[in-house]
Amino acid sequence: MRLRLPRPLRRPEPPRPAALEDDLTPELLARVRAIELRARRLVNTLFLGEYHAVFRARGIEFDELRPYVPGDDVRALDWNAYARTGEPFIRRYREDRKLTVIFAVDCSASQFAGAGAQPKAALAAEIAAVLALAAIRNDDRVGLLLFSGEPQRYVRPRGGATHVLRLIREVLRARPASPGTDVAAALQYLVGVQRRRATVFLISDFLEPLDAARLRAAATRHDLIAVTVRDPVDETLPAAGIVTLADAETGAAVEVDTSDPAVRAAYARRVAALDADRAALFGQLQIDEIRAHVGRDYVPALLRFFRRRGAAA
């Protein structure tokens, strides 16, 4: 079956000489700077060494084929070359320390829904900022893909602290350009536009079932890491009496009695079943997951991720 390619996004903008603050409101600028300061403190005190230890040797590129000599590691044999020539050749690689890190961030309407003062979108921006600053301090490149019901903005990977500030700004100011959340379309677009292997942090609340085929294709091409950002009300309904619940993405509303334990239990079971299916799929595809919640410290979750990765390396 032929897959329909997503419509192209507008081309990434070239770097502008104008200052970063040109098109920022004072409120948004203050939020960008606050996130930058917190992210820098965390990177300097906690994450830089962890990031370097996990990702420093993951960038390798093919260099050349050379004839096999006794003592070479037979695991490096190129069997395709052997089939063509009848002679054994060894594949040689060179390390490319400049990795490419992409943040694929869900900016659908559900990212602004919740019971807390901080929306999920703001937490996603802060986590992306921490990881992006660690990456550029490691001399890597960082890029961004924003998506809702379709891919809506792509920022080409680059290095430098100013570029990280731009990414923070883009995530904070993003609003959905289309209804719904389509993770599959975002992944398909990313596989098409990012040909070179990259480390991809896929940030979403993952409150919809995932397309296994598209997820597998992206995980085969890239090093895919999921970051699940949730509001507590995404998983547990508070006992608040009769309330009207509205779907942030469709507008559909329903009146429920949250004081009924059976109603709250059914709600929790549905989310738990969705999470179990996602965890099983991530396990099959060897996709790491970082879980973060609004109102809770996300630092321990990031540290567990780095240490788990470091132990497996």
Short mmCIF file of C-alpha atoms in Angstrom, two decimals:
data_model
loop_
_atom_site.label_atom_id
_atom_site.label_comp_id
_atom_site.label_asym_id
_atom_site.label_seq_id
_atom_site.Cartn_x
_atom_site.Cartn_y
_atom_site.Cartn_z
CA MET A 1 0.00 0.00 0.00
CA ARG A 2 1.37 3.44 -0.89
CA LEU A 3 1.60 5.91 1.95
CA ARG A 4 0.45 9.45 1.34
CA LEU A 5 3.19 11.90 2.20
CA PRO A 6 2.20 14.79 4.46
CA ARG A 7 1.98 18.18 2.83
CA PRO A 8 5.29 20.05 3.15
CA LEU A 9 5.76 22.72 5.76
CA ARG A 10 7.09 26.09 4.80
CA ARG A 11 10.85 26.14 4.48
CA PRO A 12 12.86 26.82 7.65
CA GLU A 13 13.72 30.47 8.06
CA PRO A 14 17.35 31.51 7.71
CA PRO A 15 19.05 32.96 10.79
CA ARG A 16 18.05 36.55 11.40
CA PRO A 17 20.52 39.20 12.50
CA ALA A 18 17.79 40.91 14.52
CA ALA A 19 17.69 40.38 18.26
CA LEU A 20 15.73 37.51 19.73
CA GLU A 21 13.50 39.94 21.62
CA ASP A 22 12.18 41.71 18.50
CA ASP A 23 8.86 39.87 18.32
CA LEU A 24 8.42 38.93 21.99
CA THR A 25 5.98 40.47 24.41
CA PRO A 26 7.48 41.38 27.79
CA GLU A 27 5.52 38.54 29.42
CA LEU A 28 6.74 35.92 26.95
CA LEU A 29 10.30 37.22 27.13
CA ALA A 30 10.22 36.92 30.92
CA ARG A 31 8.98 33.33 30.64
CA VAL A 32 11.71 32.45 28.13
CA ARG A 33 14.42 33.94 30.35
CA ALA A 34 13.06 32.25 33.49
CA ILE A 35 13.09 28.85 31.80
CA GLU A 36 16.56 29.50 30.41
CA LEU A 37 17.96 30.37 33.84
CA ARG A 38 16.46 27.29 35.52
CA ALA A 39 17.57 25.06 32.66
CA ARG A 40 21.14 26.42 32.82
CA ARG A 41 21.35 25.76 36.56
CA LEU A 42 20.16 22.19 36.10
CA VAL A 43 22.53 21.55 33.19
CA ASN A 44 25.51 23.00 35.05
CA THR A 45 24.87 21.14 38.29
CA LEU A 46 23.27 17.86 37.23
CA PHE A 47 22.85 16.97 33.61
CA LEU A 48 25.87 17.96 31.53
CA GLY A 49 28.06 15.07 32.65
CA GLU A 50 25.16 12.63 32.40
CA TYR A 51 24.33 13.77 28.87
CA HIS A 52 27.95 13.59 27.73
CA ALA A 53 28.41 10.11 29.16
CA VAL A 54 25.31 8.76 27.41
CA PHE A 55 25.49 10.45 24.00
CA ARG A 56 29.17 11.25 23.39
CA ALA A 57 29.91 8.16 21.24
CA ARG A 58 26.59 7.69 19.49
CA GLY A 59 27.44 9.72 16.41
CA ILE A 60 29.30 7.59 13.88
CA GLU A 61 29.46 7.82 10.11
CA PHE A 62 30.65 5.31 7.53
CA ASP A 63 34.20 6.09 6.41
CA GLU A 64 35.52 3.38 4.06
CA LEU A 65 35.82 -0.30 3.16
CA ARG A 66 39.25 -1.89 3.47
CA PRO A 67 40.46 -5.46 2.87
CA TYR A 68 40.18 -7.84 5.78
CA VAL A 69 43.43 -8.80 7.52
CA PRO A 70 43.84 -11.58 10.11
CA GLY A 71 42.98 -10.30 13.57
CA ASP A 72 40.19 -7.96 12.44
CA ASP A 73 36.84 -8.18 14.22
CA VAL A 74 34.72 -10.44 12.02
CA ARG A 75 31.61 -8.55 13.21
CA ALA A 76 32.76 -5.63 11.07
CA LEU A 77 32.72 -7.67 7.85
CA ASP A 78 30.63 -6.18 5.05
CA TRP A 79 28.71 -9.15 3.70
CA ASN A 80 27.24 -7.19 0.80
CA ALA A 81 30.74 -6.36 -0.43
CA TYR A 82 31.73 -10.00 0.03
CA ALA A 83 28.75 -11.14 -2.05
CA ARG A 84 29.71 -8.75 -4.85
CA THR A 85 33.47 -9.36 -4.95
CA GLY A 86 34.08 -12.69 -3.25
CA GLU A 87 36.67 -10.93 -1.06
CA PRO A 88 36.23 -10.03 2.63
CA PHE A 89 36.12 -6.32 3.47
CA ILE A 90 35.88 -4.49 6.77
CA ARG A 91 33.60 -1.49 7.26
CA ARG A 92 35.38 1.39 8.97
CA TYR A 93 33.59 4.25 10.70
CA ARG A 94 34.64 7.58 12.07
CA GLU A 95 33.11 9.25 15.07
CA ASP A 96 31.05 12.35 14.47
CA ARG A 97 30.79 14.08 17.82
CA LYS A 98 28.27 16.62 16.57
CA LEU A 99 25.00 14.80 17.07
CA THR A 100 21.64 16.03 15.87
CA VAL A 101 18.91 16.28 18.51
CA ILE A 102 15.31 16.99 17.45
CA PHE A 103 12.46 17.92 19.78
CA ALA A 104 9.11 16.85 18.33
CA VAL A 105 6.68 18.71 20.59
CA ASP A 106 2.91 18.27 20.74
CA CYS A 107 1.28 21.72 20.76
CA SER A 108 -2.32 20.53 20.38
CA ALA A 109 -5.14 21.97 22.47
CA SER A 110 -4.81 19.23 25.09
CA GLN A 111 -1.42 20.68 26.08
CA PHE A 112 -3.23 23.69 27.51
CA ALA A 113 -5.91 21.72 29.37
CA GLY A 114 -5.63 20.75 33.01
CA ALA A 115 -6.43 21.70 36.57
CA GLY A 116 -3.11 23.26 37.54
CA ALA A 117 -1.76 26.77 37.11
CA GLN A 118 1.03 25.54 34.80
CA PRO A 119 -0.06 24.07 31.46
CA LYS A 120 1.59 20.95 30.11
CA ALA A 121 2.99 23.06 27.27
CA ALA A 122 5.09 25.11 29.73
CA LEU A 123 6.49 21.96 31.35
CA ALA A 124 7.30 20.55 27.90
CA ALA A 125 9.17 23.76 27.06
CA GLU A 126 11.23 23.56 30.25
CA ILE A 127 12.19 19.91 29.74
CA ALA A 128 13.11 20.63 26.11
CA ALA A 129 15.20 23.59 27.26
CA VAL A 130 17.18 21.48 29.74
CA LEU A 131 17.92 18.79 27.17
CA ALA A 132 18.68 21.31 24.40
CA LEU A 133 21.13 23.26 26.57
CA ALA A 134 22.89 20.03 27.55
CA ALA A 135 23.11 19.17 23.84
CA ILE A 136 24.62 22.47 22.70
CA ARG A 137 27.05 22.43 25.63
CA ASN A 138 28.14 19.07 24.21
CA ASP A 139 28.63 20.79 20.82
CA ASP A 140 25.58 19.08 19.30
CA ARG A 141 22.91 20.58 17.05
CA VAL A 142 19.27 20.96 18.11
CA GLY A 143 16.11 21.34 16.06
CA LEU A 144 12.35 21.47 16.61
CA LEU A 145 9.18 20.08 15.09
CA LEU A 146 5.87 21.40 16.43
CA PHE A 147 2.74 19.42 15.64
CA SER A 148 -0.95 19.21 16.48
CA GLY A 149 -3.40 17.54 14.09
CA GLU A 150 -0.62 17.89 11.49
CA PRO A 151 3.04 18.96 11.44
CA GLN A 152 2.97 22.74 11.65
CA ARG A 153 6.47 24.15 12.16
CA TYR A 154 9.97 22.80 11.60
CA VAL A 155 13.13 24.58 12.77
CA ARG A 156 16.29 23.21 11.21
CA PRO A 157 18.94 21.88 13.65
CA ARG A 158 21.67 24.32 14.59
CA GLY A 159 24.04 24.95 17.47
CA GLY A 160 24.45 27.83 19.86
CA ALA A 161 22.73 29.23 22.94
CA THR A 162 20.75 31.82 20.94
CA HIS A 163 19.24 29.02 18.87
CA VAL A 164 18.14 27.25 22.06
CA LEU A 165 16.39 30.43 23.19
CA ARG A 166 14.57 30.50 19.89
CA LEU A 167 13.39 26.92 20.41
CA ILE A 168 12.10 27.77 23.90
CA ARG A 169 10.28 30.76 22.46
CA GLU A 170 8.74 28.69 19.67
CA VAL A 171 7.41 26.06 22.08
CA LEU A 172 6.00 28.64 24.52
CA ARG A 173 4.21 30.65 21.87
CA ALA A 174 2.95 27.68 19.84
CA ARG A 175 -0.78 27.18 19.47
CA PRO A 176 -2.55 24.42 17.53
CA ALA A 177 -3.01 25.19 13.85
CA SER A 178 -5.31 22.20 13.32
CA PRO A 179 -7.66 20.17 15.53
CA GLY A 180 -6.65 16.91 17.17
CA THR A 181 -3.26 15.29 17.81
CA ASP A 182 -1.58 13.24 15.09
CA VAL A 183 1.69 11.79 16.36
CA ALA A 184 1.87 9.48 13.32
CA ALA A 185 1.80 12.39 10.85
CA ALA A 186 4.53 14.18 12.82
CA LEU A 187 6.75 11.10 12.78
CA GLN A 188 6.17 10.52 9.07
CA TYR A 189 7.12 14.12 8.32
CA LEU A 190 10.23 13.88 10.50
CA VAL A 191 11.41 10.67 8.82
CA GLY A 192 11.08 12.45 5.48
CA VAL A 193 12.76 15.74 6.38
CA GLN A 194 15.51 14.47 8.71
CA ARG A 195 17.44 12.00 6.58
CA ARG A 196 20.46 11.76 8.83
CA ARG A 197 20.06 9.71 12.02
CA ALA A 198 19.12 11.88 14.98
CA THR A 199 18.16 11.59 18.62
CA VAL A 200 14.47 12.53 18.74
CA PHE A 201 12.68 13.50 21.93
CA LEU A 202 8.96 13.03 21.22
CA ILE A 203 7.07 15.14 23.79
CA SER A 204 3.31 14.65 24.21
CA ASP A 205 0.66 13.64 26.75
CA PHE A 206 0.03 10.47 24.67
CA LEU A 207 -3.68 10.40 25.45
CA GLU A 208 -4.51 8.83 22.09
CA PRO A 209 -3.57 5.37 20.76
CA LEU A 210 -0.33 5.29 18.76
CA ASP A 211 0.18 4.09 15.19
CA ALA A 212 2.58 1.16 15.64
CA ALA A 213 3.76 1.15 12.01
CA ARG A 214 4.73 4.84 11.96
CA LEU A 215 6.33 4.57 15.38
CA ARG A 216 8.38 1.58 14.22
CA ALA A 217 9.51 3.40 11.07
CA ALA A 218 10.66 6.41 13.11
CA ALA A 219 12.39 4.26 15.74
CA THR A 220 14.24 2.39 12.98
CA ARG A 221 15.54 5.60 11.40
CA HIS A 222 16.21 7.58 14.58
CA ASP A 223 17.02 7.12 18.26
CA LEU A 224 13.50 7.82 19.52
CA ILE A 225 12.86 8.80 23.15
CA ALA A 226 9.34 9.50 24.42
CA VAL A 227 8.65 12.20 27.01
CA THR A 228 5.15 11.85 28.48
CA VAL A 229 3.93 15.11 30.03
CA ARG A 230 0.72 14.84 32.03
CA ASP A 231 -1.52 16.92 34.26
CA PRO A 232 -2.78 14.98 37.31
CA VAL A 233 -6.36 15.30 36.06
CA ASP A 234 -5.34 13.43 32.90
CA GLU A 235 -5.09 10.27 35.01
CA THR A 236 -7.31 10.78 38.05
CA LEU A 237 -10.60 12.64 38.40
CA PRO A 238 -10.94 14.57 41.68
CA ALA A 239 -14.12 14.09 43.69
CA ALA A 240 -15.61 17.49 42.86
CA GLY A 241 -19.29 16.65 42.52
CA ILE A 242 -21.20 17.13 39.27
CA VAL A 243 -18.93 18.81 36.73
CA THR A 244 -18.89 19.36 32.96
CA LEU A 245 -15.87 17.83 31.25
CA ALA A 246 -14.98 19.26 27.84
CA ASP A 247 -12.62 17.70 25.28
CA ALA A 248 -10.03 20.40 24.60
CA GLU A 249 -9.56 19.27 21.00
CA THR A 250 -13.12 18.51 19.84
CA GLY A 251 -15.14 20.73 22.16
CA ALA A 252 -17.44 17.81 23.03
CA ALA A 253 -18.74 18.11 26.59
CA VAL A 254 -20.29 15.68 29.03
CA GLU A 255 -21.68 16.14 32.52
CA VAL A 256 -20.40 13.60 35.07
CA ASP A 257 -20.79 13.01 38.78
CA THR A 258 -17.22 12.84 39.99
CA SER A 259 -18.36 12.08 43.52
CA ASP A 260 -19.30 8.59 42.27
CA PRO A 261 -16.34 6.23 42.92
CA ALA A 262 -17.39 4.06 39.97
CA VAL A 263 -17.10 7.02 37.60
CA ARG A 264 -13.62 7.90 38.86
CA ALA A 265 -12.53 4.26 38.70
CA ALA A 266 -13.74 3.85 35.10
CA TYR A 267 -11.87 7.02 34.09
CA ALA A 268 -8.65 5.81 35.74
CA ARG A 269 -8.97 2.36 34.15
CA ARG A 270 -9.30 3.80 30.66
CA VAL A 271 -6.13 5.89 31.01
CA ALA A 272 -4.27 3.00 32.65
CA ALA A 273 -5.19 0.69 29.75
CA LEU A 274 -3.98 3.28 27.25
CA ASP A 275 -0.71 3.63 29.16
CA ALA A 276 -0.23 -0.14 29.36
CA ASP A 277 -0.66 -0.48 25.58
CA ARG A 278 1.82 2.33 24.98
CA ALA A 279 4.36 0.87 27.42
CA ALA A 280 4.12 -2.52 25.72
CA LEU A 281 4.66 -0.93 22.29
CA PHE A 282 7.62 1.12 23.54
CA GLY A 283 9.08 -2.06 25.03
CA GLN A 284 8.80 -3.92 21.73
CA LEU A 285 10.50 -1.09 19.85
CA GLN A 286 13.09 -0.39 22.58
CA ILE A 287 11.91 3.19 23.00
CA ASP A 288 12.84 4.79 26.33
CA GLU A 289 10.14 6.79 28.10
CA ILE A 290 10.51 9.72 30.49
CA ARG A 291 7.37 10.52 32.50
CA ALA A 292 6.78 14.01 33.90
CA HIS A 293 3.78 15.53 35.68
CA VAL A 294 2.70 19.13 36.13
CA GLY A 295 3.26 20.13 39.75
CA ARG A 296 5.97 17.52 40.37
CA ASP A 297 9.75 17.76 40.09
CA TYR A 298 10.82 16.28 36.75
CA VAL A 299 14.53 16.21 37.66
CA PRO A 300 14.47 12.69 39.16
CA ALA A 301 12.80 11.34 36.01
CA LEU A 302 15.50 12.85 33.78
CA LEU A 303 18.27 11.55 36.02
CA ARG A 304 16.77 8.05 35.98
CA PHE A 305 16.65 8.20 32.19
CA PHE A 306 20.30 9.21 31.85
CA ARG A 307 21.50 6.63 34.36
CA ARG A 308 19.41 3.88 32.76
CA ARG A 309 20.85 4.77 29.38
CA GLY A 310 24.35 4.97 30.76
CA ALA A 311 24.08 1.53 32.34
CA ALA A 312 22.86 0.03 29.06
CA ALA A 313 25.56 1.67 26.92
#
